Amino acid sequence: ASFAMFTGSAGSPSSTIPARNEDQTSEEERLLSEQKFRDITSYLVSAGYFRARSPNVSPFEKVVGGMSWCITHSHRSVDVDFLFQKARTTGQNIKLAEELVHCIRAMGCPIALQAHQIHGHDWKRVHPAIVWLIKNMFETRDEKQSLRLFSEQQFEKRYAMYGGDDDDDDDDDDDD
């Protein structure tokens, strides 16, 4: 590993710090983050967002796309405008992550998620927000389904649809 050395006045190393671009994440943290990302993609696929299993999609796009998909399928009325598109700059990615965080906060998400956690692949912090979004999406879907069924029942009560003819002509009895 490459280390930058700082020397004391006597010329002996007083401390070592990792080089500027070297990953400082412990092996344990890296493995935990990888597991959380696998869990996130598994949850998204199980919920119906199949793009999360594509090997040609970056981790950021899988998570951001999955979050956008969950928000859209939750049918919540949120006042936010974001456009998910490929080939974005880093600034556009951060802006998109900020919009998603704003949106899930507006939906009542209790998880204190930050945009830099999404952009920085801090999957341990993103994981609970994804779980909340998926649960919220299914709860909302179930509420909408119940409301739809209730509406159909009310319609049938008021405007009962009768199958068959209302004519009293019985052509089957004319076997003379």
PDB file of N, CA, C and O in Angstrom, residues 67-112:
ATOM      1  N   MET A  67     -35.744   3.653  -6.281  1.00  0.00           N
ATOM      2  CA  MET A  67     -36.433   4.628  -5.426  1.00  0.00           C
ATOM      3  C   MET A  67     -37.487   5.382  -6.228  1.00  0.00           C
ATOM      4  O   MET A  67     -38.615   5.566  -5.768  1.00  0.00           O
ATOM      5  N   SER A  68     -37.119   5.815  -7.423  1.00  0.00           N
ATOM      6  CA  SER A  68     -38.062   6.533  -8.287  1.00  0.00           C
ATOM      7  C   SER A  68     -39.262   5.657  -8.620  1.00  0.00           C
ATOM      8  O   SER A  68     -40.410   6.123  -8.590  1.00  0.00           O
ATOM      9  N   TRP A  69     -38.998   4.392  -8.916  1.00  0.00           N
ATOM     10  CA  TRP A  69     -40.055   3.444  -9.240  1.00  0.00           C
ATOM     11  C   TRP A  69     -41.004   3.264  -8.054  1.00  0.00           C
ATOM     12  O   TRP A  69     -42.226   3.262  -8.221  1.00  0.00           O
ATOM     13  N   CYS A  70     -40.439   3.106  -6.852  1.00  0.00           N
ATOM     14  CA  CYS A  70     -41.268   2.945  -5.646  1.00  0.00           C
ATOM     15  C   CYS A  70     -42.131   4.177  -5.395  1.00  0.00           C
ATOM     16  O   CYS A  70     -43.307   4.058  -5.052  1.00  0.00           O
ATOM     17  N   ILE A  71     -41.539   5.347  -5.565  1.00  0.00           N
ATOM     18  CA  ILE A  71     -42.284   6.598  -5.351  1.00  0.00           C
ATOM     19  C   ILE A  71     -43.435   6.678  -6.351  1.00  0.00           C
ATOM     20  O   ILE A  71     -44.573   6.981  -5.986  1.00  0.00           O
ATOM     21  N   THR A  72     -43.148   6.380  -7.606  1.00  0.00           N
ATOM     22  CA  THR A  72     -44.175   6.426  -8.642  1.00  0.00           C
ATOM     23  C   THR A  72     -45.287   5.426  -8.362  1.00  0.00           C
ATOM     24  O   THR A  72     -46.470   5.744  -8.495  1.00  0.00           O
ATOM     25  N   HIS A  73     -44.932   4.229  -7.934  1.00  0.00           N
ATOM     26  CA  HIS A  73     -45.921   3.187  -7.692  1.00  0.00           C
ATOM     27  C   HIS A  73     -46.627   3.311  -6.339  1.00  0.00           C
ATOM     28  O   HIS A  73     -47.559   2.563  -6.066  1.00  0.00           O
ATOM     29  N   SER A  74     -46.186   4.248  -5.524  1.00  0.00           N
ATOM     30  CA  SER A  74     -46.893   4.461  -4.259  1.00  0.00           C
ATOM     31  C   SER A  74     -48.130   5.321  -4.461  1.00  0.00           C
ATOM     32  O   SER A  74     -48.986   5.398  -3.586  1.00  0.00           O
ATOM     33  N   HIS A  75     -48.212   5.980  -5.620  1.00  0.00           N
ATOM     34  CA  HIS A  75     -49.351   6.829  -5.968  1.00  0.00           C
ATOM     35  C   HIS A  75     -49.602   7.918  -4.930  1.00  0.00           C
ATOM     36  O   HIS A  75     -50.740   8.310  -4.699  1.00  0.00           O
ATOM     37  N   ARG A  76     -48.535   8.370  -4.294  1.00  0.00           N
ATOM     38  CA  ARG A  76     -48.664   9.478  -3.350  1.00  0.00           C
ATOM     39  C   ARG A  76     -48.548  10.779  -4.116  1.00  0.00           C
ATOM     40  O   ARG A  76     -47.836  10.881  -5.107  1.00  0.00           O
ATOM     41  N   SER A  77     -49.231  11.767  -3.632  1.00  0.00           N
ATOM     42  CA  SER A  77     -49.157  13.082  -4.241  1.00  0.00           C
ATOM     43  C   SER A  77     -48.020  13.854  -3.578  1.00  0.00           C
ATOM     44  O   SER A  77     -48.139  14.290  -2.436  1.00  0.00           O
ATOM     45  N   VAL A  78     -46.916  13.961  -4.290  1.00  0.00           N
ATOM     46  CA  VAL A  78     -45.772  14.706  -3.775  1.00  0.00           C
ATOM     47  C   VAL A  78     -45.425  15.793  -4.775  1.00  0.00           C
ATOM     48  O   VAL A  78     -45.512  15.589  -5.982  1.00  0.00           O
ATOM     49  N   ASP A  79     -45.050  16.928  -4.253  1.00  0.00           N
ATOM     50  CA  ASP A  79     -44.734  18.068  -5.101  1.00  0.00           C
ATOM     51  C   ASP A  79     -43.231  18.115  -5.331  1.00  0.00           C
ATOM     52  O   ASP A  79     -42.502  18.827  -4.664  1.00  0.00           O
ATOM     53  N   VAL A  80     -42.781  17.320  -6.265  1.00  0.00           N
ATOM     54  CA  VAL A  80     -41.367  17.293  -6.606  1.00  0.00           C
ATOM     55  C   VAL A  80     -41.259  16.939  -8.080  1.00  0.00           C
ATOM     56  O   VAL A  80     -42.085  16.210  -8.622  1.00  0.00           O
ATOM     57  N   ASP A  81     -40.270  17.506  -8.719  1.00  0.00           N
ATOM     58  CA  ASP A  81     -40.087  17.265 -10.136  1.00  0.00           C
ATOM     59  C   ASP A  81     -38.674  16.773 -10.353  1.00  0.00           C
ATOM     60  O   ASP A  81     -37.716  17.503 -10.136  1.00  0.00           O
ATOM     61  N   PHE A  82     -38.548  15.507 -10.723  1.00  0.00           N
ATOM     62  CA  PHE A  82     -37.229  15.000 -11.063  1.00  0.00           C
ATOM     63  C   PHE A  82     -37.339  14.142 -12.299  1.00  0.00           C
ATOM     64  O   PHE A  82     -38.361  13.534 -12.570  1.00  0.00           O
ATOM     65  N   LEU A  83     -36.289  14.130 -13.045  1.00  0.00           N
ATOM     66  CA  LEU A  83     -36.241  13.348 -14.271  1.00  0.00           C
ATOM     67  C   LEU A  83     -35.079  12.393 -14.161  1.00  0.00           C
ATOM     68  O   LEU A  83     -33.941  12.803 -13.989  1.00  0.00           O
ATOM     69  N   PHE A  84     -35.368  11.118 -14.215  1.00  0.00           N
ATOM     70  CA  PHE A  84     -34.323  10.109 -14.165  1.00  0.00           C
ATOM     71  C   PHE A  84     -33.861   9.861 -15.584  1.00  0.00           C
ATOM     72  O   PHE A  84     -34.629   9.446 -16.432  1.00  0.00           O
ATOM     73  N   GLN A  85     -32.594  10.165 -15.848  1.00  0.00           N
ATOM     74  CA  GLN A  85     -32.051   9.966 -17.178  1.00  0.00           C
ATOM     75  C   GLN A  85     -30.640   9.410 -17.074  1.00  0.00           C
ATOM     76  O   GLN A  85     -29.968   9.592 -16.065  1.00  0.00           O
ATOM     77  N   LYS A  86     -30.236   8.729 -18.112  1.00  0.00           N
ATOM     78  CA  LYS A  86     -28.884   8.186 -18.151  1.00  0.00           C
ATOM     79  C   LYS A  86     -27.900   9.291 -18.530  1.00  0.00           C
ATOM     80  O   LYS A  86     -28.294  10.359 -18.964  1.00  0.00           O
ATOM     81  N   ALA A  87     -26.627   9.035 -18.352  1.00  0.00           N
ATOM     82  CA  ALA A  87     -25.550   9.946 -18.758  1.00  0.00           C
ATOM     83  C   ALA A  87     -25.687  11.306 -18.077  1.00  0.00           C
ATOM     84  O   ALA A  87     -25.873  12.325 -18.715  1.00  0.00           O
ATOM     85  N   ARG A  88     -25.608  11.288 -16.770  1.00  0.00           N
ATOM     86  CA  ARG A  88     -25.686  12.513 -15.988  1.00  0.00           C
ATOM     87  C   ARG A  88     -24.299  12.862 -15.452  1.00  0.00           C
ATOM     88  O   ARG A  88     -23.456  11.995 -15.265  1.00  0.00           O
ATOM     89  N   THR A  89     -24.110  14.119 -15.140  1.00  0.00           N
ATOM     90  CA  THR A  89     -22.878  14.555 -14.501  1.00  0.00           C
ATOM     91  C   THR A  89     -22.979  14.269 -13.006  1.00  0.00           C
ATOM     92  O   THR A  89     -24.062  13.963 -12.486  1.00  0.00           O
ATOM     93  N   THR A  90     -21.876  14.384 -12.307  1.00  0.00           N
ATOM     94  CA  THR A  90     -21.885  14.186 -10.855  1.00  0.00           C
ATOM     95  C   THR A  90     -22.845  15.166 -10.190  1.00  0.00           C
ATOM     96  O   THR A  90     -23.610  14.786  -9.304  1.00  0.00           O
ATOM     97  N   GLY A  91     -22.826  16.398 -10.638  1.00  0.00           N
ATOM     98  CA  GLY A  91     -23.746  17.401 -10.092  1.00  0.00           C
ATOM     99  C   GLY A  91     -25.199  17.032 -10.308  1.00  0.00           C
ATOM    100  O   GLY A  91     -26.038  17.213  -9.424  1.00  0.00           O
ATOM    101  N   GLN A  92     -25.514  16.500 -11.475  1.00  0.00           N
ATOM    102  CA  GLN A  92     -26.886  16.075 -11.763  1.00  0.00           C
ATOM    103  C   GLN A  92     -27.268  14.871 -10.902  1.00  0.00           C
ATOM    104  O   GLN A  92     -28.407  14.776 -10.449  1.00  0.00           O
ATOM    105  N   ASN A  93     -26.315  13.966 -10.671  1.00  0.00           N
ATOM    106  CA  ASN A  93     -26.583  12.813  -9.796  1.00  0.00           C
ATOM    107  C   ASN A  93     -26.897  13.266  -8.379  1.00  0.00           C
ATOM    108  O   ASN A  93     -27.815  12.757  -7.740  1.00  0.00           O
ATOM    109  N   ILE A  94     -26.117  14.211  -7.879  1.00  0.00           N
ATOM    110  CA  ILE A  94     -26.350  14.713  -6.522  1.00  0.00           C
ATOM    111  C   ILE A  94     -27.692  15.430  -6.452  1.00  0.00           C
ATOM    112  O   ILE A  94     -28.455  15.245  -5.503  1.00  0.00           O
ATOM    113  N   LYS A  95     -28.017  16.222  -7.469  1.00  0.00           N
ATOM    114  CA  LYS A  95     -29.307  16.923  -7.510  1.00  0.00           C
ATOM    115  C   LYS A  95     -30.457  15.911  -7.532  1.00  0.00           C
ATOM    116  O   LYS A  95     -31.457  16.081  -6.823  1.00  0.00           O
ATOM    117  N   LEU A  96     -30.304  14.844  -8.303  1.00  0.00           N
ATOM    118  CA  LEU A  96     -31.327  13.804  -8.349  1.00  0.00           C
ATOM    119  C   LEU A  96     -31.490  13.149  -6.984  1.00  0.00           C
ATOM    120  O   LEU A  96     -32.611  12.959  -6.505  1.00  0.00           O
ATOM    121  N   ALA A  97     -30.378  12.839  -6.334  1.00  0.00           N
ATOM    122  CA  ALA A  97     -30.436  12.238  -4.992  1.00  0.00           C
ATOM    123  C   ALA A  97     -31.102  13.198  -4.011  1.00  0.00           C
ATOM    124  O   ALA A  97     -31.896  12.775  -3.162  1.00  0.00           O
ATOM    125  N   GLU A  98     -30.808  14.496  -4.116  1.00  0.00           N
ATOM    126  CA  GLU A  98     -31.449  15.487  -3.245  1.00  0.00           C
ATOM    127  C   GLU A  98     -32.952  15.519  -3.467  1.00  0.00           C
ATOM    128  O   GLU A  98     -33.731  15.605  -2.508  1.00  0.00           O
ATOM    129  N   GLU A  99     -33.383  15.463  -4.719  1.00  0.00           N
ATOM    130  CA  GLU A  99     -34.814  15.466  -5.032  1.00  0.00           C
ATOM    131  C   GLU A  99     -35.500  14.222  -4.471  1.00  0.00           C
ATOM    132  O   GLU A  99     -36.610  14.300  -3.952  1.00  0.00           O
ATOM    133  N   LEU A 100     -34.835  13.077  -4.590  1.00  0.00           N
ATOM    134  CA  LEU A 100     -35.411  11.843  -4.043  1.00  0.00           C
ATOM    135  C   LEU A 100     -35.539  11.920  -2.526  1.00  0.00           C
ATOM    136  O   LEU A 100     -36.556  11.520  -1.963  1.00  0.00           O
ATOM    137  N   VAL A 101     -34.517  12.435  -1.866  1.00  0.00           N
ATOM    138  CA  VAL A 101     -34.563  12.588  -0.408  1.00  0.00           C
ATOM    139  C   VAL A 101     -35.694  13.534  -0.023  1.00  0.00           C
ATOM    140  O   VAL A 101     -36.466  13.257   0.899  1.00  0.00           O
ATOM    141  N   HIS A 102     -35.816  14.640  -0.739  1.00  0.00           N
ATOM    142  CA  HIS A 102     -36.907  15.595  -0.481  1.00  0.00           C
ATOM    143  C   HIS A 102     -38.262  14.908  -0.651  1.00  0.00           C
ATOM    144  O   HIS A 102     -39.176  15.089   0.157  1.00  0.00           O
ATOM    145  N   CYS A 103     -38.369  14.103  -1.682  1.00  0.00           N
ATOM    146  CA  CYS A 103     -39.623  13.425  -1.989  1.00  0.00           C
ATOM    147  C   CYS A 103     -40.003  12.424  -0.898  1.00  0.00           C
ATOM    148  O   CYS A 103     -41.144  12.409  -0.443  1.00  0.00           O
ATOM    149  N   ILE A 104     -39.054  11.593  -0.466  1.00  0.00           N
ATOM    150  CA  ILE A 104     -39.415  10.599   0.547  1.00  0.00           C
ATOM    151  C   ILE A 104     -39.677  11.258   1.894  1.00  0.00           C
ATOM    152  O   ILE A 104     -40.478  10.751   2.674  1.00  0.00           O
ATOM    153  N   ARG A 105     -39.046  12.387   2.151  1.00  0.00           N
ATOM    154  CA  ARG A 105     -39.380  13.135   3.378  1.00  0.00           C
ATOM    155  C   ARG A 105     -40.803  13.666   3.295  1.00  0.00           C
ATOM    156  O   ARG A 105     -41.549  13.623   4.278  1.00  0.00           O
ATOM    157  N   ALA A 106     -41.183  14.172   2.116  1.00  0.00           N
ATOM    158  CA  ALA A 106     -42.548  14.678   1.921  1.00  0.00           C
ATOM    159  C   ALA A 106     -43.574  13.559   2.068  1.00  0.00           C
ATOM    160  O   ALA A 106     -44.716  13.803   2.440  1.00  0.00           O
ATOM    161  N   MET A 107     -43.159  12.322   1.786  1.00  0.00           N
ATOM    162  CA  MET A 107     -44.047  11.168   1.927  1.00  0.00           C
ATOM    163  C   MET A 107     -44.139  10.696   3.371  1.00  0.00           C
ATOM    164  O   MET A 107     -44.953   9.836   3.688  1.00  0.00           O
ATOM    165  N   GLY A 108     -43.308  11.256   4.244  1.00  0.00           N
ATOM    166  CA  GLY A 108     -43.349  10.897   5.659  1.00  0.00           C
ATOM    167  C   GLY A 108     -42.340   9.851   6.084  1.00  0.00           C
ATOM    168  O   GLY A 108     -42.499   9.232   7.136  1.00  0.00           O
ATOM    169  N   CYS A 109     -41.290   9.648   5.299  1.00  0.00           N
ATOM    170  CA  CYS A 109     -40.274   8.659   5.648  1.00  0.00           C
ATOM    171  C   CYS A 109     -39.554   9.076   6.929  1.00  0.00           C
ATOM    172  O   CYS A 109     -39.031  10.182   7.020  1.00  0.00           O
ATOM    173  N   PRO A 110     -39.505   8.209   7.926  1.00  0.00           N
ATOM    174  CA  PRO A 110     -38.861   8.554   9.194  1.00  0.00           C
ATOM    175  C   PRO A 110     -37.338   8.375   9.170  1.00  0.00           C
ATOM    176  O   PRO A 110     -36.671   8.722  10.139  1.00  0.00           O
ATOM    177  N   ILE A 111     -36.781   7.879   8.072  1.00  0.00           N
ATOM    178  CA  ILE A 111     -35.345   7.631   7.970  1.00  0.00           C
ATOM    179  C   ILE A 111     -34.641   8.928   7.597  1.00  0.00           C
ATOM    180  O   ILE A 111     -35.021   9.591   6.640  1.00  0.00           O
ATOM    181  N   ALA A 112     -33.609   9.264   8.334  1.00  0.00           N
ATOM    182  CA  ALA A 112     -32.851  10.505   8.086  1.00  0.00           C
ATOM    183  C   ALA A 112     -31.803  10.256   7.007  1.00  0.00           C
ATOM    184  O   ALA A 112     -30.602  10.216   7.273  1.00  0.00           O
TER     185      ALA A 112
END
